Structures are given as structure tokens and as C-alpha cells.
Amino acid sequence: LWNGSYPFYPGANARFPFDTTWAVIITIFLSMLATFIIILPGIRGRGRLFWFLRLVTGLFVGAVLLTIQFTRDWETGWVQANTSYKSFSRAVVNVDIGLHIGLEGVNITLKGNPVKQINETINYNEHFPWSFDSNYDRSYSEGLEKGLPSPILYMAEKFSSQSPCAVHRQYRISGHYASATLWLAFCTWFISILLFSMSVLLHGGYMLLLTAALILFSLLFFFTARNTPKCPIQFGPVSLKTDYGESFWLTLVTGLLCLLLGLGVIILNSMEPEKLKLIFNLDKKKGAEEVWDKP
């Protein structure tokens, strides 16, 4: 049950199958979706489909904006290598080494092939944070004191503030700015949901455009750090190379989705307001009371 280790004693940090923070976020949004699906039969006519599509799209954007704040795969890389396991030891192990960079720090995973080698269980997942309330160099020093495997310490040293690679400051600052703009995007998304629920459709479209702009700016902030010169991470004849991870591409898709939806609302409001009212389930009596801004 505990992967061969005792649960109440310090030991190796094994790779957990998923991050509990974003698991909680996804569970909350799925619960909200299930609740709204229950009341879906109470909506009459063809407006039911449009209402369901708006619901799914809105919950998807909100869940993504919250989840990517805590994911650790904005930039990822894997390599399989034969490397030394501990300092002052000649033991060589065959391992999969993973590097996962997020907005709040870096995760380094180490898994043996097979997991049981040299009478040890090689399955590590170490997180080194650089958020405002954390100290990366102190986390690295604690890893040295614990005697973490050499591949983990070797890669963690590359991102320390004292490393000649000089990438710590760029990743830390870009991660902070990207995180701040994503929190702003979450706020503007929430405001757009309120505006659409009050049938203020044009201003809701403007807020969606602002949400898209903030999301794309967060990608630009991370892009600046991703394209800084890096020191090679070499394990014998092979090197570990990183590329944009799933969180980066998911954020890009969400930003483009908000951009298209915002533009669609604004264009329909100026050219086909009746169709826009149909999409948002506004009947003629209610639509006559609305103030539609036309050029």
C-alpha cells in the first residue's frame, strides 16, 4: 500500500500519481457541472443546448485558469541514462530522469529501470520552490543534507541562484508575472460570467477579450524565460532537453478560445443582435428592454 516504505517515518519522496491541489479544483468544477446537468431538463426549447454549451465553456475556462497555477509541467523534459546514484559511490544505475518546471518551482523525478536496484527503491519526486514565501537555495541545501541522489542534486544545482547558468532569476520573475496575470484573467473571467448572467452581453464580450489578452500575456512572460540560454544537462553521452509542456499548450488553447468567443459576441452584437439574443435565451419581451450598443 505504501510502496514499500513506512508512512509515518521520513524517507524518499516517491512520485505521487497526481497533484492533490488540481485534483481538488477539478473535483469542485465537476461537481458544479453535475449539479447544473441535473437542472438541465427544466430548461425548455432549443435554448437548452445553448445554455449547456455556455455552461461547459465557462466552467472549462475557470477550471483551467485555476489549475494551471499549480501544475508543474509548463516545461518538461525526460531522458534515460546510466549514471552514478550517490556521491562517493561507484554504483551505476539505469534510471529515467524527468525535469518539470512550473510557475512556482521545479520538480525533478528519478525512477529506476527497474525500480529495485542496488538494494534500494529508486523512485523520487523532489520539489524545489521559488515562490515569494520560499527559498530555493535553502531547499537545495536541505536536499544536500538529506543525501538525495546525485542526478537530482545535479539538476537542482543548475537552477540555484549561485549557479553559473544564471537562469534562476529569469524563471522566478517570469513565473511570478505569469501567475499574477493568470489571477487577473481569472477575475476578468468571473466578471464576464456575471455580465452574461445579467444579459449585459456586449460588456461581457469585452471582458472575455481582456481575459484572452491576460492569458496570452502570461504565456509571453513564460516565453521570455524559456528562451534564455541554458547550461547543458548532461548525463554521460546523453543530454536532457526540455520543451513546452501540457500546461503551456492548454493555456494557449484557453486564451485563443476566450479570444474567439469575445470577438464572436462583439461581432454578433453589432451585426446580428437577434441571433445573439437567441444564443443567450433572451426572449423578445426581455430583449426589447435591453440596451444594445450599435455603431
CSV table of C-alpha atoms in Angstrom, one decimal:
chain,number,residue,atom,x,y,z
A,1,LEU,CA,0.0,0.0,0.0
A,2,TRP,CA,2.8,2.4,0.9
A,3,ASN,CA,5.1,1.4,-2.0
A,4,GLY,CA,7.5,-0.5,0.3
A,5,SER,CA,8.0,2.4,2.8
A,6,TYR,CA,6.7,3.2,6.2
A,7,PRO,CA,4.1,6.0,6.1
A,8,PHE,CA,5.0,7.8,9.4
A,9,TYR,CA,8.7,7.9,9.0
A,10,PRO,CA,10.9,10.2,6.9
A,11,GLY,CA,12.1,8.6,3.7
A,12,ALA,CA,12.3,9.1,-0.1
A,13,ASN,CA,9.6,11.2,-1.7
A,14,ALA,CA,8.1,8.8,-4.1
A,15,ARG,CA,6.3,10.0,-7.2
A,16,PHE,CA,2.6,10.6,-6.4
A,17,PRO,CA,0.3,9.7,-9.3
A,18,PHE,CA,-1.3,13.2,-9.3
A,19,ASP,CA,-1.2,16.6,-7.6
A,20,THR,CA,-3.8,16.9,-4.9
A,21,THR,CA,-4.3,20.7,-5.4
A,22,TRP,CA,-5.5,20.5,-9.0
A,23,ALA,CA,-7.4,17.3,-8.2
A,24,VAL,CA,-9.5,19.2,-5.7
A,25,ILE,CA,-10.1,22.0,-8.2
A,26,ILE,CA,-11.2,19.6,-10.9
A,27,THR,CA,-13.5,17.8,-8.4
A,28,ILE,CA,-15.2,21.1,-7.4
A,29,PHE,CA,-15.8,22.1,-11.0
A,30,LEU,CA,-17.1,18.7,-12.0
A,31,SER,CA,-19.4,18.8,-9.0
A,32,MET,CA,-20.8,22.1,-10.2
A,33,LEU,CA,-21.2,20.7,-13.7
A,34,ALA,CA,-23.1,17.7,-12.4
A,35,THR,CA,-25.4,20.0,-10.4
A,36,PHE,CA,-26.2,22.1,-13.4
A,37,ILE,CA,-26.8,19.0,-15.5
A,38,ILE,CA,-29.4,17.9,-13.0
A,39,ILE,CA,-31.4,21.1,-13.6
A,40,LEU,CA,-30.9,21.0,-17.4
A,41,PRO,CA,-34.2,19.2,-18.1
A,42,GLY,CA,-36.0,22.2,-16.6
A,43,ILE,CA,-34.9,24.4,-19.4
A,44,ARG,CA,-37.4,24.3,-22.3
A,45,GLY,CA,-36.9,24.5,-26.1
A,46,ARG,CA,-33.8,24.8,-28.2
A,47,GLY,CA,-32.2,27.2,-25.6
A,48,ARG,CA,-31.3,24.1,-23.6
A,49,LEU,CA,-28.4,23.3,-25.9
A,50,PHE,CA,-27.0,26.9,-25.9
A,51,TRP,CA,-27.3,27.0,-22.2
A,52,PHE,CA,-25.4,23.8,-21.8
A,53,LEU,CA,-22.7,24.9,-24.2
A,54,ARG,CA,-22.2,28.2,-22.3
A,55,LEU,CA,-22.1,26.3,-19.0
A,56,VAL,CA,-19.5,23.8,-20.2
A,57,THR,CA,-17.3,26.5,-21.8
A,58,GLY,CA,-17.5,28.8,-18.8
A,59,LEU,CA,-16.6,26.0,-16.3
A,60,PHE,CA,-13.8,24.8,-18.6
A,61,VAL,CA,-12.1,28.2,-18.7
A,62,GLY,CA,-12.4,28.8,-15.0
A,63,ALA,CA,-11.1,25.3,-14.1
A,64,VAL,CA,-8.1,25.8,-16.5
A,65,LEU,CA,-7.2,29.3,-15.1
A,66,LEU,CA,-7.2,27.9,-11.6
A,67,THR,CA,-5.5,24.6,-12.3
A,68,ILE,CA,-2.5,25.8,-14.3
A,69,GLN,CA,-1.5,28.0,-11.4
A,70,PHE,CA,-0.5,24.8,-9.5
A,71,THR,CA,0.6,22.5,-12.3
A,72,ARG,CA,4.3,21.8,-12.7
A,73,ASP,CA,4.6,20.9,-16.4
A,74,TRP,CA,4.8,24.2,-18.2
A,75,GLU,CA,8.2,23.0,-19.4
A,76,THR,CA,9.2,19.3,-19.3
A,77,GLY,CA,12.0,17.0,-20.3
A,78,TRP,CA,12.9,13.3,-19.9
A,79,VAL,CA,16.0,11.3,-20.5
A,80,GLN,CA,17.0,7.7,-19.8
A,81,ALA,CA,20.6,7.3,-18.7
A,82,ASN,CA,23.2,5.2,-16.9
A,83,THR,CA,24.5,7.4,-14.1
A,84,SER,CA,26.0,7.3,-10.7
A,85,TYR,CA,23.5,7.1,-7.9
A,86,LYS,CA,25.2,8.5,-4.8
A,87,SER,CA,28.2,10.7,-4.2
A,88,PHE,CA,31.4,8.8,-3.3
A,89,SER,CA,30.0,5.6,-4.7
A,90,ARG,CA,30.9,3.7,-7.9
A,91,ALA,CA,27.4,2.2,-8.2
A,92,VAL,CA,25.8,2.9,-11.6
A,93,VAL,CA,22.0,2.6,-12.1
A,94,ASN,CA,19.8,2.8,-15.1
A,95,VAL,CA,17.1,5.5,-14.5
A,96,ASP,CA,14.5,7.7,-16.1
A,97,ILE,CA,15.2,11.4,-15.2
A,98,GLY,CA,12.5,14.0,-15.5
A,99,LEU,CA,12.6,17.7,-15.2
A,100,HIS,CA,9.3,19.6,-14.8
A,101,ILE,CA,9.2,23.4,-14.5
A,102,GLY,CA,6.2,25.3,-13.2
A,103,LEU,CA,5.3,28.8,-12.2
A,104,GLU,CA,6.2,28.2,-8.6
A,105,GLY,CA,9.3,25.9,-8.8
A,106,VAL,CA,10.9,22.9,-10.4
A,107,ASN,CA,10.2,19.2,-9.9
A,108,ILE,CA,12.8,16.6,-10.5
A,109,THR,CA,11.8,12.9,-10.8
A,110,LEU,CA,14.0,9.9,-10.7
A,111,LYS,CA,12.8,6.4,-11.4
A,112,GLY,CA,14.9,3.3,-11.8
A,113,ASN,CA,14.7,0.7,-14.6
A,114,PRO,CA,13.7,-1.4,-12.7
A,115,VAL,CA,12.7,0.4,-9.6
A,116,LYS,CA,14.5,-2.0,-7.3
A,117,GLN,CA,18.3,-1.7,-7.9
A,118,ILE,CA,21.4,-2.0,-5.6
A,119,ASN,CA,19.1,-3.0,-2.7
A,120,GLU,CA,17.2,0.3,-2.9
A,121,THR,CA,13.9,1.6,-4.2
A,122,ILE,CA,14.7,4.3,-6.8
A,123,ASN,CA,11.5,6.4,-7.1
A,124,TYR,CA,11.9,10.0,-6.2
A,125,ASN,CA,10.0,13.2,-6.8
A,126,GLU,CA,11.6,16.3,-5.3
A,127,HIS,CA,10.1,19.8,-5.5
A,128,PHE,CA,12.3,22.9,-5.2
A,129,PRO,CA,10.1,26.1,-4.9
A,130,TRP,CA,11.0,29.6,-5.8
A,131,SER,CA,7.7,31.4,-4.9
A,132,PHE,CA,7.7,34.5,-2.8
A,133,ASP,CA,7.3,32.6,0.5
A,134,SER,CA,10.0,30.0,-0.4
A,135,ASN,CA,13.8,29.9,-0.6
A,136,TYR,CA,15.1,27.8,-3.4
A,137,ASP,CA,18.7,27.8,-2.2
A,138,ARG,CA,17.6,26.6,1.2
A,139,SER,CA,15.6,23.8,-0.3
A,140,TYR,CA,18.6,22.8,-2.3
A,141,SER,CA,20.8,22.8,0.9
A,142,GLU,CA,18.2,20.6,2.6
A,143,GLY,CA,18.5,18.2,-0.3
A,144,LEU,CA,22.2,18.1,0.2
A,145,GLU,CA,21.8,17.4,3.9
A,146,LYS,CA,19.3,14.6,3.2
A,147,GLY,CA,21.7,13.0,0.8
A,148,LEU,CA,19.5,13.0,-2.3
A,149,PRO,CA,20.7,11.0,-5.3
A,150,SER,CA,23.3,12.7,-7.4
A,151,PRO,CA,21.2,13.2,-10.6
A,152,ILE,CA,18.6,15.2,-8.6
A,153,LEU,CA,21.2,17.4,-6.9
A,154,TYR,CA,23.0,17.9,-10.2
A,155,MET,CA,19.9,19.2,-11.9
A,156,ALA,CA,18.7,21.2,-8.9
A,157,GLU,CA,22.1,23.0,-8.8
A,158,LYS,CA,21.5,24.2,-12.3
A,159,PHE,CA,18.6,26.4,-11.1
A,160,SER,CA,20.1,27.7,-7.9
A,161,SER,CA,20.9,31.4,-7.6
A,162,GLN,CA,24.6,30.7,-7.2
A,163,SER,CA,24.8,28.6,-10.4
A,164,PRO,CA,26.9,30.0,-13.3
A,165,CYS,CA,23.9,29.1,-15.6
A,166,ALA,CA,22.1,32.2,-14.2
A,167,VAL,CA,18.6,31.0,-15.1
A,168,HIS,CA,17.2,31.2,-11.5
A,169,ARG,CA,16.2,34.8,-11.6
A,170,GLN,CA,14.7,34.7,-15.1
A,171,TYR,CA,12.5,31.7,-14.3
A,172,ARG,CA,11.5,33.1,-10.9
A,173,ILE,CA,10.5,36.5,-12.1
A,174,SER,CA,8.7,35.3,-15.2
A,175,GLY,CA,6.8,32.7,-13.1
A,176,HIS,CA,5.7,35.4,-10.7
A,177,TYR,CA,4.5,37.7,-13.5
A,178,ALA,CA,2.7,34.9,-15.4
A,179,SER,CA,1.0,33.8,-12.2
A,180,ALA,CA,-0.2,37.3,-11.4
A,181,THR,CA,-1.6,37.8,-14.9
A,182,LEU,CA,-3.4,34.5,-14.7
A,183,TRP,CA,-5.0,35.5,-11.4
A,184,LEU,CA,-6.2,38.7,-13.1
A,185,ALA,CA,-7.5,36.6,-16.0
A,186,PHE,CA,-9.5,34.5,-13.5
A,187,CYS,CA,-11.0,37.7,-12.1
A,188,THR,CA,-12.0,39.1,-15.5
A,189,TRP,CA,-13.4,35.7,-16.5
A,190,PHE,CA,-15.6,35.7,-13.3
A,191,ILE,CA,-16.8,39.3,-14.2
A,192,SER,CA,-17.7,38.2,-17.7
A,193,ILE,CA,-19.8,35.4,-16.3
A,194,LEU,CA,-21.6,37.9,-14.1
A,195,LEU,CA,-22.2,40.2,-17.0
A,196,PHE,CA,-23.5,37.5,-19.2
A,197,SER,CA,-25.9,36.3,-16.4
A,198,MET,CA,-27.2,39.9,-16.2
A,199,SER,CA,-27.6,39.9,-20.0
A,200,VAL,CA,-25.1,42.7,-20.4
A,201,LEU,CA,-23.7,40.9,-23.4
A,202,LEU,CA,-21.5,43.5,-25.1
A,203,HIS,CA,-19.5,44.3,-22.0
A,204,GLY,CA,-19.3,40.6,-21.2
A,205,GLY,CA,-17.6,40.1,-24.6
A,206,TYR,CA,-15.2,42.9,-23.8
A,207,MET,CA,-14.3,41.2,-20.6
A,208,LEU,CA,-13.7,37.9,-22.5
A,209,LEU,CA,-11.3,39.8,-24.8
A,210,LEU,CA,-9.5,41.2,-21.7
A,211,THR,CA,-9.3,37.7,-20.3
A,212,ALA,CA,-7.8,36.4,-23.5
A,213,ALA,CA,-5.2,39.2,-23.6
A,214,LEU,CA,-4.1,38.5,-20.0
A,215,ILE,CA,-3.8,34.8,-20.7
A,216,LEU,CA,-1.7,35.4,-23.8
A,217,PHE,CA,0.5,37.9,-21.8
A,218,SER,CA,1.2,35.2,-19.2
A,219,LEU,CA,2.4,32.9,-22.0
A,220,LEU,CA,4.6,35.8,-23.2
A,221,PHE,CA,6.2,36.2,-19.7
A,222,PHE,CA,7.0,32.5,-19.5
A,223,PHE,CA,8.3,32.5,-23.1
A,224,THR,CA,11.0,35.1,-22.1
A,225,ALA,CA,12.4,32.7,-19.5
A,226,ARG,CA,12.1,29.6,-21.7
A,227,ASN,CA,14.2,31.2,-24.4
A,228,THR,CA,17.1,32.3,-22.2
A,229,PRO,CA,20.4,30.5,-22.8
A,230,LYS,CA,20.7,27.4,-20.7
A,231,CYS,CA,23.5,25.2,-19.4
A,232,PRO,CA,23.6,21.7,-20.9
A,233,ILE,CA,22.2,19.0,-18.5
A,234,GLN,CA,24.5,16.1,-19.5
A,235,PHE,CA,24.4,12.5,-18.2
A,236,GLY,CA,27.3,10.8,-19.9
A,237,PRO,CA,26.7,10.6,-23.6
A,238,VAL,CA,23.0,11.8,-23.4
A,239,SER,CA,21.6,15.2,-22.5
A,240,LEU,CA,18.3,16.2,-21.1
A,241,LYS,CA,16.4,18.6,-23.3
A,242,THR,CA,13.1,20.4,-22.4
A,243,ASP,CA,10.2,21.6,-24.3
A,244,TYR,CA,6.8,23.3,-23.6
A,245,GLY,CA,4.6,21.1,-21.5
A,246,GLU,CA,0.9,20.3,-21.4
A,247,SER,CA,0.1,23.3,-19.2
A,248,PHE,CA,1.6,25.8,-21.7
A,249,TRP,CA,-0.4,24.4,-24.6
A,250,LEU,CA,-3.6,24.2,-22.5
A,251,THR,CA,-3.2,27.8,-21.5
A,252,LEU,CA,-2.7,28.8,-25.2
A,253,VAL,CA,-5.8,26.9,-26.3
A,254,THR,CA,-7.8,28.6,-23.5
A,255,GLY,CA,-6.6,32.0,-24.4
A,256,LEU,CA,-7.5,31.5,-28.1
A,257,LEU,CA,-10.9,30.2,-27.1
A,258,CYS,CA,-11.6,33.3,-25.0
A,259,LEU,CA,-10.4,35.5,-27.9
A,260,LEU,CA,-12.7,33.8,-30.4
A,261,LEU,CA,-15.7,33.9,-28.0
A,262,GLY,CA,-15.2,37.5,-27.2
A,263,LEU,CA,-14.9,38.5,-30.8
A,264,GLY,CA,-17.9,36.4,-31.7
A,265,VAL,CA,-20.1,38.2,-29.0
A,266,ILE,CA,-19.0,41.6,-30.2
A,267,ILE,CA,-19.5,40.9,-33.9
A,268,LEU,CA,-22.9,39.3,-33.4
A,269,ASN,CA,-24.0,42.2,-31.1
A,270,SER,CA,-23.2,44.7,-33.9
A,271,MET,CA,-24.4,42.7,-36.9
A,272,GLU,CA,-26.9,40.1,-35.8
A,273,PRO,CA,-28.3,41.0,-32.3
A,274,GLU,CA,-31.3,38.8,-32.7
A,275,LYS,CA,-29.1,35.7,-33.1
A,276,LEU,CA,-27.1,36.7,-30.1
A,277,LYS,CA,-30.2,37.0,-28.0
A,278,LEU,CA,-31.2,33.6,-29.2
A,279,ILE,CA,-27.9,32.1,-28.1
A,280,PHE,CA,-28.4,33.7,-24.6
A,281,ASN,CA,-32.0,32.7,-24.3
A,282,LEU,CA,-33.4,36.2,-24.3
A,283,ASP,CA,-37.0,36.4,-25.5
A,284,LYS,CA,-38.4,39.3,-27.4
A,285,LYS,CA,-40.0,40.9,-24.5
A,286,LYS,CA,-36.9,40.8,-22.4
A,287,GLY,CA,-34.7,41.7,-25.4
A,288,ALA,CA,-36.8,44.9,-26.0
A,289,GLU,CA,-35.8,46.1,-22.6
A,290,GLU,CA,-32.1,45.6,-23.3
A,291,VAL,CA,-29.8,48.4,-24.4
A,292,TRP,CA,-27.9,47.2,-27.5
A,293,ASP,CA,-24.9,49.4,-28.4
A,294,LYS,CA,-24.7,49.7,-32.1
A,295,PRO,CA,-22.1,51.7,-34.1
